PDB file of C-alpha atoms in Angstrom:
ATOM      1  CA  MET A   1     -15.288   0.895   5.025  1.00  0.00           C
ATOM      2  CA  ILE A   2     -12.864   3.636   3.975  1.00  0.00           C
ATOM      3  CA  ILE A   3      -9.336   2.982   5.280  1.00  0.00           C
ATOM      4  CA  ASP A   4      -6.368   5.304   4.838  1.00  0.00           C
ATOM      5  CA  ALA A   5      -3.532   2.787   4.386  1.00  0.00           C
ATOM      6  CA  HIS A   6      -0.692   5.188   5.198  1.00  0.00           C
ATOM      7  CA  SER A   7      -0.495   7.723   8.007  1.00  0.00           C
ATOM      8  CA  HIS A   8       1.817   8.762  10.831  1.00  0.00           C
ATOM      9  CA  VAL A   9       1.173   9.721  14.437  1.00  0.00           C
ATOM     10  CA  HIS A  10       0.065  13.358  14.769  1.00  0.00           C
ATOM     11  CA  ASP A  11       0.631  15.752  17.640  1.00  0.00           C
ATOM     12  CA  PRO A  12      -2.057  16.208  18.832  1.00  0.00           C
ATOM     13  CA  VAL A  13      -3.712  12.998  17.767  1.00  0.00           C
ATOM     14  CA  GLU A  14      -7.119  14.710  17.826  1.00  0.00           C
ATOM     15  CA  ALA A  15      -6.062  16.751  14.799  1.00  0.00           C
ATOM     16  CA  HIS A  16      -5.552  13.545  12.855  1.00  0.00           C
ATOM     17  CA  VAL A  17      -8.965  12.239  13.855  1.00  0.00           C
ATOM     18  CA  GLY A  18     -10.462  15.484  12.589  1.00  0.00           C
ATOM     19  CA  LEU A  19      -8.803  15.010   9.199  1.00  0.00           C
ATOM     20  CA  LEU A  20     -10.152  11.480   8.941  1.00  0.00           C
ATOM     21  CA  GLU A  21     -13.648  12.665   9.775  1.00  0.00           C
ATOM     22  CA  GLU A  22     -13.420  15.397   7.169  1.00  0.00           C
ATOM     23  CA  ALA A  23     -12.317  12.828   4.585  1.00  0.00           C
ATOM     24  CA  GLY A  24     -15.072  10.389   5.541  1.00  0.00           C
ATOM     25  CA  ALA A  25     -12.440   7.799   6.396  1.00  0.00           C
ATOM     26  CA  ASP A  26     -13.439   5.209   8.986  1.00  0.00           C
ATOM     27  CA  ARG A  27      -9.963   4.073   9.967  1.00  0.00           C
ATOM     28  CA  ALA A  28      -6.279   4.630   9.215  1.00  0.00           C
ATOM     29  CA  VAL A  29      -3.172   2.485   9.293  1.00  0.00           C
ATOM     30  CA  LEU A  30      -0.913   4.325  11.720  1.00  0.00           C
ATOM     31  CA  PHE A  31       2.880   4.288  11.734  1.00  0.00           C
ATOM     32  CA  ALA A  32       5.142   5.545  14.487  1.00  0.00           C
ATOM     33  CA  THR A  33       7.276   8.550  13.604  1.00  0.00           C
ATOM     34  CA  ARG A  34      10.064  10.653  15.019  1.00  0.00           C
ATOM     35  CA  PRO A  35       9.729  13.722  12.793  1.00  0.00           C
ATOM     36  CA  HIS A  36       6.578  15.752  13.415  1.00  0.00           C
ATOM     37  CA  PRO A  37       6.226  18.331  10.618  1.00  0.00           C
ATOM     38  CA  GLU A  38       2.754  19.210  11.868  1.00  0.00           C
ATOM     39  CA  ARG A  39       4.367  20.793  14.931  1.00  0.00           C
ATOM     40  CA  ALA A  40       6.279  23.317  12.825  1.00  0.00           C
ATOM     41  CA  GLY A  41       5.077  26.889  12.965  1.00  0.00           C
ATOM     42  CA  ASP A  42       7.523  28.350  10.453  1.00  0.00           C
ATOM     43  CA  LEU A  43      10.096  27.319   7.878  1.00  0.00           C
ATOM     44  CA  ALA A  44      12.968  27.165  10.359  1.00  0.00           C
ATOM     45  CA  SER A  45      11.140  24.755  12.667  1.00  0.00           C
ATOM     46  CA  LEU A  46       9.989  22.708   9.680  1.00  0.00           C
ATOM     47  CA  ARG A  47      13.619  22.367   8.578  1.00  0.00           C
ATOM     48  CA  ARG A  48      14.468  20.929  11.972  1.00  0.00           C
ATOM     49  CA  GLU A  49      11.715  18.354  11.738  1.00  0.00           C
ATOM     50  CA  MET A  50      12.634  17.449   8.178  1.00  0.00           C
ATOM     51  CA  ALA A  51      16.264  16.976   9.202  1.00  0.00           C
ATOM     52  CA  VAL A  52      15.053  14.189  11.492  1.00  0.00           C
ATOM     53  CA  LEU A  53      13.200  12.660   8.555  1.00  0.00           C
ATOM     54  CA  GLU A  54      16.232  12.961   6.297  1.00  0.00           C
ATOM     55  CA  LYS A  55      18.323  11.119   8.875  1.00  0.00           C
ATOM     56  CA  ALA A  56      15.825   8.265   9.033  1.00  0.00           C
ATOM     57  CA  LEU A  57      15.482   7.993   5.245  1.00  0.00           C
ATOM     58  CA  GLY A  58      19.242   7.993   4.875  1.00  0.00           C
ATOM     59  CA  GLY A  59      19.524   4.875   6.988  1.00  0.00           C
ATOM     60  CA  ARG A  60      20.818   6.660  10.067  1.00  0.00           C
ATOM     61  CA  ALA A  61      17.892   5.708  12.270  1.00  0.00           C
ATOM     62  CA  GLY A  62      19.970   4.438  15.182  1.00  0.00           C
ATOM     63  CA  THR A  63      19.441   1.677  17.722  1.00  0.00           C
ATOM     64  CA  VAL A  64      16.325   0.068  19.106  1.00  0.00           C
ATOM     65  CA  GLU A  65      16.414   2.558  21.969  1.00  0.00           C
ATOM     66  CA  ALA A  66      16.148   5.423  19.470  1.00  0.00           C
ATOM     67  CA  TYR A  67      12.762   4.055  18.385  1.00  0.00           C
ATOM     68  CA  ARG A  68      11.181   3.751  21.797  1.00  0.00           C
ATOM     69  CA  GLY A  69       9.927   7.322  22.109  1.00  0.00           C
ATOM     70  CA  ALA A  70       8.078   7.014  18.797  1.00  0.00           C
ATOM     71  CA  TRP A  71       6.735   3.620  19.840  1.00  0.00           C
ATOM     72  CA  ARG A  72       5.310   5.158  23.009  1.00  0.00           C
ATOM     73  CA  GLU A  73       3.567   7.861  20.972  1.00  0.00           C
ATOM     74  CA  LEU A  74       2.044   5.171  18.783  1.00  0.00           C
ATOM     75  CA  ASP A  75       0.861   3.232  21.834  1.00  0.00           C
ATOM     76  CA  ALA A  76      -0.812   6.353  23.210  1.00  0.00           C
ATOM     77  CA  ALA A  77      -2.618   7.129  19.944  1.00  0.00           C
ATOM     78  CA  LEU A  78      -3.866   3.556  19.617  1.00  0.00           C
ATOM     79  CA  ALA A  79      -5.058   3.526  23.213  1.00  0.00           C
ATOM     80  CA  ALA A  80      -6.908   6.817  22.757  1.00  0.00           C
ATOM     81  CA  TYR A  81      -8.643   5.802  19.516  1.00  0.00           C
ATOM     82  CA  PRO A  82      -8.626   1.998  19.194  1.00  0.00           C
ATOM     83  CA  ASP A  83     -11.550   2.032  16.740  1.00  0.00           C
ATOM     84  CA  ARG A  84      -9.915   4.625  14.501  1.00  0.00           C
ATOM     85  CA  PHE A  85      -6.326   3.475  14.119  1.00  0.00           C
ATOM     86  CA  ILE A  86      -4.676   0.232  13.005  1.00  0.00           C
ATOM     87  CA  GLY A  87      -1.170   0.047  14.422  1.00  0.00           C
ATOM     88  CA  PHE A  88       1.931  -0.887  12.440  1.00  0.00           C
ATOM     89  CA  LEU A  89       5.424  -0.718  13.893  1.00  0.00           C
ATOM     90  CA  SER A  90       8.645   0.242  12.178  1.00  0.00           C
ATOM     91  CA  VAL A  91      11.585  -1.823  13.368  1.00  0.00           C
ATOM     92  CA  PRO A  92      15.335  -1.173  13.065  1.00  0.00           C
ATOM     93  CA  LEU A  93      17.078  -2.509   9.994  1.00  0.00           C
ATOM     94  CA  GLY A  94      20.567  -3.948   9.815  1.00  0.00           C
ATOM     95  CA  LEU A  95      20.158  -6.319  12.750  1.00  0.00           C
ATOM     96  CA  GLY A  96      20.697 -10.058  12.628  1.00  0.00           C
ATOM     97  CA  ALA A  97      17.911 -12.470  11.824  1.00  0.00           C
ATOM     98  CA  GLU A  98      17.484 -13.643  15.426  1.00  0.00           C
ATOM     99  CA  GLU A  99      17.403 -10.137  16.889  1.00  0.00           C
ATOM    100  CA  THR A 100      14.964  -8.967  14.219  1.00  0.00           C
ATOM    101  CA  ALA A 101      12.702 -11.943  14.871  1.00  0.00           C
ATOM    102  CA  ALA A 102      12.750 -11.208  18.610  1.00  0.00           C
ATOM    103  CA  ILE A 103      11.816  -7.566  18.045  1.00  0.00           C
ATOM    104  CA  VAL A 104       8.934  -8.498  15.749  1.00  0.00           C
ATOM    105  CA  GLU A 105       7.632 -11.020  18.280  1.00  0.00           C
ATOM    106  CA  GLN A 106       8.013  -8.751  21.312  1.00  0.00           C
ATOM    107  CA  GLU A 107       7.311  -5.294  19.937  1.00  0.00           C
ATOM    108  CA  VAL A 108       4.883  -5.969  17.088  1.00  0.00           C
ATOM    109  CA  LEU A 109       2.902  -9.011  18.186  1.00  0.00           C
ATOM    110  CA  GLY A 110       3.462  -8.199  21.845  1.00  0.00           C
ATOM    111  CA  ARG A 111       1.750  -4.850  21.329  1.00  0.00           C
ATOM    112  CA  GLY A 112      -1.107  -6.435  19.424  1.00  0.00           C
ATOM    113  CA  LEU A 113      -0.157  -4.573  16.244  1.00  0.00           C
ATOM    114  CA  ARG A 114      -1.280  -5.612  12.774  1.00  0.00           C
ATOM    115  CA  GLY A 115       1.794  -5.141  10.616  1.00  0.00           C
ATOM    116  CA  ILE A 116       5.323  -3.815  10.179  1.00  0.00           C
ATOM    117  CA  GLY A 117       6.274  -0.457   8.743  1.00  0.00           C
ATOM    118  CA  GLU A 118       6.944   1.984   7.437  1.00  0.00           C
ATOM    119  CA  LEU A 119      10.479   0.633   6.945  1.00  0.00           C
ATOM    120  CA  THR A 120      13.048   3.110   5.639  1.00  0.00           C
ATOM    121  CA  PRO A 121      16.112   1.348   4.250  1.00  0.00           C
ATOM    122  CA  PRO A 122      18.909   3.646   3.056  1.00  0.00           C
ATOM    123  CA  PRO A 123      19.272   4.239  -0.690  1.00  0.00           C
ATOM    124  CA  GLY A 124      20.754   1.118  -2.193  1.00  0.00           C
ATOM    125  CA  GLY A 125      19.984  -0.821   0.973  1.00  0.00           C
ATOM    126  CA  ALA A 126      16.632  -2.490   0.290  1.00  0.00           C
ATOM    127  CA  ALA A 127      18.213  -5.893   0.934  1.00  0.00           C
ATOM    128  CA  LEU A 128      18.199  -4.973   4.637  1.00  0.00           C
ATOM    129  CA  VAL A 129      14.467  -5.652   4.617  1.00  0.00           C
ATOM    130  CA  GLU A 130      14.916  -9.415   4.175  1.00  0.00           C
ATOM    131  CA  PRO A 131      15.244 -10.370   7.887  1.00  0.00           C
ATOM    132  CA  VAL A 132      12.014  -8.466   8.544  1.00  0.00           C
ATOM    133  CA  LEU A 133      10.215 -10.359   5.780  1.00  0.00           C
ATOM    134  CA  ARG A 134      11.485 -13.625   7.202  1.00  0.00           C
ATOM    135  CA  ALA A 135      10.210 -12.700  10.655  1.00  0.00           C
ATOM    136  CA  ALA A 136       6.875 -11.581   9.188  1.00  0.00           C
ATOM    137  CA  ALA A 137       6.535 -14.937   7.445  1.00  0.00           C
ATOM    138  CA  ASP A 138       7.290 -16.801  10.659  1.00  0.00           C
ATOM    139  CA  GLN A 139       4.735 -14.778  12.632  1.00  0.00           C
ATOM    140  CA  GLY A 140       1.648 -15.315  10.554  1.00  0.00           C
ATOM    141  CA  ARG A 141       2.477 -13.471   7.339  1.00  0.00           C
ATOM    142  CA  LEU A 142       2.286  -9.936   8.719  1.00  0.00           C
ATOM    143  CA  PRO A 143       1.970  -7.186   6.089  1.00  0.00           C
ATOM    144  CA  VAL A 144       5.198  -5.189   5.641  1.00  0.00           C
ATOM    145  CA  VAL A 145       5.232  -1.595   4.344  1.00  0.00           C
ATOM    146  CA  VAL A 146       8.429  -0.140   2.832  1.00  0.00           C
ATOM    147  CA  HIS A 147       9.067   3.504   1.970  1.00  0.00           C
ATOM    148  CA  GLY A 148       8.846   3.879  -1.798  1.00  0.00           C
ATOM    149  CA  SER A 149       9.641   7.503  -2.565  1.00  0.00           C
ATOM    150  CA  ALA A 150      13.035   9.238  -2.622  1.00  0.00           C
ATOM    151  CA  PRO A 151      15.681   8.344  -1.652  1.00  0.00           C
ATOM    152  CA  THR A 152      14.485   4.857  -2.651  1.00  0.00           C
ATOM    153  CA  THR A 153      16.156   3.991  -5.950  1.00  0.00           C
ATOM    154  CA  ALA A 154      15.011   2.062  -8.996  1.00  0.00           C
ATOM    155  CA  ASP A 155      17.381  -0.738  -8.002  1.00  0.00           C
ATOM    156  CA  ASP A 156      15.834  -0.783  -4.527  1.00  0.00           C
ATOM    157  CA  LEU A 157      12.396  -1.390  -6.022  1.00  0.00           C
ATOM    158  CA  THR A 158      13.774  -4.283  -8.057  1.00  0.00           C
ATOM    159  CA  THR A 159      15.392  -5.692  -4.921  1.00  0.00           C
ATOM    160  CA  LEU A 160      12.087  -5.473  -3.042  1.00  0.00           C
ATOM    161  CA  ALA A 161      10.342  -7.407  -5.809  1.00  0.00           C
ATOM    162  CA  THR A 162      13.033 -10.086  -5.657  1.00  0.00           C
ATOM    163  CA  LEU A 163      12.663 -10.348  -1.885  1.00  0.00           C
ATOM    164  CA  ALA A 164       8.891 -10.533  -2.176  1.00  0.00           C
ATOM    165  CA  GLY A 165       9.334 -13.517  -4.462  1.00  0.00           C
ATOM    166  CA  ARG A 166      11.277 -15.303  -1.705  1.00  0.00           C
ATOM    167  CA  TYR A 167       8.456 -14.782   0.804  1.00  0.00           C
ATOM    168  CA  PRO A 168       5.308 -15.217  -1.294  1.00  0.00           C
ATOM    169  CA  GLY A 169       3.016 -15.405   1.715  1.00  0.00           C
ATOM    170  CA  VAL A 170       4.002 -11.993   3.059  1.00  0.00           C
ATOM    171  CA  PRO A 171       2.125  -8.963   1.676  1.00  0.00           C
ATOM    172  CA  LEU A 172       4.804  -6.387   0.781  1.00  0.00           C
ATOM    173  CA  VAL A 173       3.474  -2.864   0.311  1.00  0.00           C
ATOM    174  CA  VAL A 174       5.530  -0.243  -1.528  1.00  0.00           C
ATOM    175  CA  SER A 175       4.405   3.164  -0.318  1.00  0.00           C
ATOM    176  CA  GLN A 176       4.119   6.536  -2.067  1.00  0.00           C
ATOM    177  CA  LEU A 177       3.587   4.892  -5.468  1.00  0.00           C
ATOM    178  CA  GLY A 178       7.323   4.312  -5.769  1.00  0.00           C
ATOM    179  CA  GLY A 179       8.026   8.047  -6.075  1.00  0.00           C
ATOM    180  CA  GLN A 180       9.658   9.121  -9.322  1.00  0.00           C
ATOM    181  CA  HIS A 181      10.002   5.469 -10.329  1.00  0.00           C
ATOM    182  CA  TRP A 182       6.263   4.949 -10.321  1.00  0.00           C
ATOM    183  CA  MET A 183       6.040   3.264 -13.731  1.00  0.00           C
ATOM    184  CA  GLN A 184       8.626   0.698 -12.704  1.00  0.00           C
ATOM    185  CA  ALA A 185       6.826   0.234  -9.381  1.00  0.00           C
ATOM    186  CA  VAL A 186       3.537  -0.444 -11.165  1.00  0.00           C
ATOM    187  CA  GLU A 187       5.192  -3.040 -13.397  1.00  0.00           C
ATOM    188  CA  LEU A 188       6.969  -4.777 -10.516  1.00  0.00           C
ATOM    189  CA  VAL A 189       3.862  -4.915  -8.343  1.00  0.00           C
ATOM    190  CA  ARG A 190       1.736  -6.093 -11.267  1.00  0.00           C
ATOM    191  CA  ASP A 191       4.143  -8.976 -11.874  1.00  0.00           C
ATOM    192  CA  THR A 192       4.691  -9.952  -8.210  1.00  0.00           C
ATOM    193  CA  PRO A 193       1.478 -11.394  -6.735  1.00  0.00           C
ATOM    194  CA  ASN A 194       2.191 -10.582  -3.080  1.00  0.00           C
ATOM    195  CA  MET A 195       3.207  -6.963  -3.687  1.00  0.00           C
ATOM    196  CA  TYR A 196       0.885  -3.969  -3.235  1.00  0.00           C
ATOM    197  CA  LEU A 197       1.204  -0.305  -4.158  1.00  0.00           C
ATOM    198  CA  GLU A 198       0.068   2.493  -1.861  1.00  0.00           C
ATOM    199  CA  LEU A 199      -0.904   5.645  -3.741  1.00  0.00           C
ATOM    200  CA  SER A 200      -0.011   8.645  -1.561  1.00  0.00           C
ATOM    201  CA  THR A 201       2.053  11.668  -2.647  1.00  0.00           C
ATOM    202  CA  ALA A 202       1.672  10.947  -6.354  1.00  0.00           C
ATOM    203  CA  ASN A 203       3.472  13.497  -8.506  1.00  0.00           C
ATOM    204  CA  VAL A 204       0.904  13.339 -11.292  1.00  0.00           C
ATOM    205  CA  VAL A 205      -2.740  12.296 -11.456  1.00  0.00           C
ATOM    206  CA  LEU A 206      -1.934  10.035 -14.409  1.00  0.00           C
ATOM    207  CA  ALA A 207       0.199   7.836 -12.148  1.00  0.00           C
ATOM    208  CA  VAL A 208      -2.731   7.020  -9.885  1.00  0.00           C
ATOM    209  CA  ARG A 209      -5.023   6.345 -12.845  1.00  0.00           C
ATOM    210  CA  VAL A 210      -2.532   3.991 -14.494  1.00  0.00           C
ATOM    211  CA  ALA A 211      -1.677   2.177 -11.268  1.00  0.00           C
ATOM    212  CA  ILE A 212      -5.313   1.428 -10.486  1.00  0.00           C
ATOM    213  CA  LYS A 213      -5.997   0.300 -14.039  1.00  0.00           C
ATOM    214  CA  GLU A 214      -3.017  -2.073 -14.068  1.00  0.00           C
ATOM    215  CA  ILE A 215      -3.419  -3.492 -10.538  1.00  0.00           C
ATOM    216  CA  PRO A 216      -6.973  -2.681  -9.383  1.00  0.00           C
ATOM    217  CA  ASP A 217      -6.951  -5.290  -6.630  1.00  0.00           C
ATOM    218  CA  ARG A 218      -3.529  -4.358  -5.189  1.00  0.00           C
ATOM    219  CA  THR A 219      -3.560  -0.554  -5.042  1.00  0.00           C
ATOM    220  CA  LEU A 220      -4.279   1.162  -1.738  1.00  0.00           C
ATOM    221  CA  PHE A 221      -5.659   4.594  -0.918  1.00  0.00           C
ATOM    222  CA  GLY A 222      -3.289   6.379   1.453  1.00  0.00           C
ATOM    223  CA  SER A 223      -2.563   9.949   2.454  1.00  0.00           C
ATOM    224  CA  ASP A 224       0.879   9.867   4.122  1.00  0.00           C
ATOM    225  CA  ALA A 225      -0.594  12.348   6.599  1.00  0.00           C
ATOM    226  CA  PRO A 226       0.651  14.708   7.980  1.00  0.00           C
ATOM    227  CA  TYR A 227       2.751  15.119   4.813  1.00  0.00           C
ATOM    228  CA  GLY A 228      -0.363  14.572   2.725  1.00  0.00           C
ATOM    229  CA  ASP A 229      -4.060  15.129   3.274  1.00  0.00           C
ATOM    230  CA  PRO A 230      -6.654  12.329   3.428  1.00  0.00           C
ATOM    231  CA  VAL A 231      -9.338  14.578   1.934  1.00  0.00           C
ATOM    232  CA  LEU A 232      -7.268  15.245  -1.177  1.00  0.00           C
ATOM    233  CA  ALA A 233      -5.949  11.685  -1.403  1.00  0.00           C
ATOM    234  CA  ARG A 234      -9.468  10.264  -1.381  1.00  0.00           C
ATOM    235  CA  ALA A 235     -10.642  12.853  -3.902  1.00  0.00           C
ATOM    236  CA  LEU A 236      -7.826  11.854  -6.251  1.00  0.00           C
ATOM    237  CA  VAL A 237      -8.785   8.182  -6.136  1.00  0.00           C
ATOM    238  CA  GLU A 238     -12.407   9.081  -6.773  1.00  0.00           C
ATOM    239  CA  ARG A 239     -11.421  11.397  -9.612  1.00  0.00           C
ATOM    240  CA  VAL A 240      -9.754   8.561 -11.559  1.00  0.00           C
ATOM    241  CA  THR A 241     -12.261   5.782 -10.765  1.00  0.00           C
ATOM    242  CA  SER A 242     -15.964   5.221 -11.195  1.00  0.00           C
ATOM    243  CA  PRO A 243     -18.285   4.137  -8.377  1.00  0.00           C
ATOM    244  CA  GLY A 244     -18.174   0.380  -8.006  1.00  0.00           C
ATOM    245  CA  ASP A 245     -16.085  -2.568  -6.970  1.00  0.00           C
ATOM    246  CA  VAL A 246     -12.671  -1.252  -8.017  1.00  0.00           C
ATOM    247  CA  ARG A 247     -13.062   2.029  -6.168  1.00  0.00           C
ATOM    248  CA  ASP A 248     -14.295   0.160  -3.107  1.00  0.00           C
ATOM    249  CA  LEU A 249     -11.235  -2.105  -3.165  1.00  0.00           C
ATOM    250  CA  VAL A 250      -8.806   0.808  -3.466  1.00  0.00           C
ATOM    251  CA  LEU A 251     -10.472   2.895  -0.766  1.00  0.00           C
ATOM    252  CA  GLY A 252     -10.438   0.174   1.838  1.00  0.00           C
ATOM    253  CA  GLY A 253     -11.521  -3.252   0.713  1.00  0.00           C
ATOM    254  CA  THR A 254      -8.068  -4.528  -0.171  1.00  0.00           C
ATOM    255  CA  ILE A 255      -6.284  -3.340   2.955  1.00  0.00           C
ATOM    256  CA  ALA A 256      -9.160  -4.687   5.071  1.00  0.00           C
ATOM    257  CA  GLU A 257      -8.668  -8.086   3.466  1.00  0.00           C
ATOM    258  CA  LEU A 258      -4.915  -7.959   4.141  1.00  0.00           C
ATOM    259  CA  LEU A 259      -5.611  -7.182   7.781  1.00  0.00           C
ATOM    260  CA  GLY A 260      -8.220  -9.886   8.115  1.00  0.00           C
ATOM    261  CA  SER A 261     -10.917  -7.324   8.881  1.00  0.00           C
ATOM    262  CA  GLY A 262     -12.781  -7.271   5.616  1.00  0.00           C
TER     263      GLY A 262
END
C-alpha cells in the first residue's frame, strides 16, 4: 500500500483525491489546516493565504476555538472519503498538561483519529510539544508529527530529540526532512529510536537519498500537499531507491506499521 504520510485538507477535497489517484497512492495522512493556498487564483490572494500560515508557524495560532473551523473541514473530508484519508489532528500548544490531555482525549480519540499533528511550535519553542507527547503516551502511544522546516531551528530539532527520549513509546515524526537542517535531522532521527523523518519539500535530491540510506526503516514518503505534489514526491523516492523492501517501507510500509494498519 502506498501512503502519503503528510498532506493537508484541500478545497475541494475531490481535487486532493485526484492527485492521489494520479500518484498511485492508496491513502494519505490528512492534517487540518487554516491556510488554503490551493484556493489562490493570483499572487495577491496567495499572499493572504500564506499570511495565515506564517501566523501559525510563528506560534500565533490562537485558542482552541480558532482551530474548530479547520477541525470541521477535516471531519468533512474524512467522512467523504474514509477509505482514502487517515485523520490526524493538530492541537493548540502552550496549554497546561491537564487541558492538553483533555483535548487529546476528546478531540483526537473522540473523533476516532489516528494521530496528532502537524504541530507548529514557534521558533525556539519546541519544548511546548512535551505536554502533547505526554498525552499521546497516556492514550496508547499516538504518533505525533511536528513541523520540521523553517522557522524550526536547529536547536528546536535537538529539543525534539531530547523530548522523544523522555517518551520512548511515542513515535515522533519530524516533517519536511527538517528543512535546511536536514543533515542534523537525519543524525538525530538515526540516533533516537522512536523518531521518524518525513521526506516532503526536500531542497535537494541528495537529502532524500542520504536520509533513506541512513534510516531506511524510519523515513516516510510525504508530499505536504497542497504545497507539494504527491506525484513528484513519489517519483523522487523512487528515483533514489531500487525496487524492493526499502522502497516499500518508505512508500507506505513504515507509516502503516505505526498506524497499526500494516
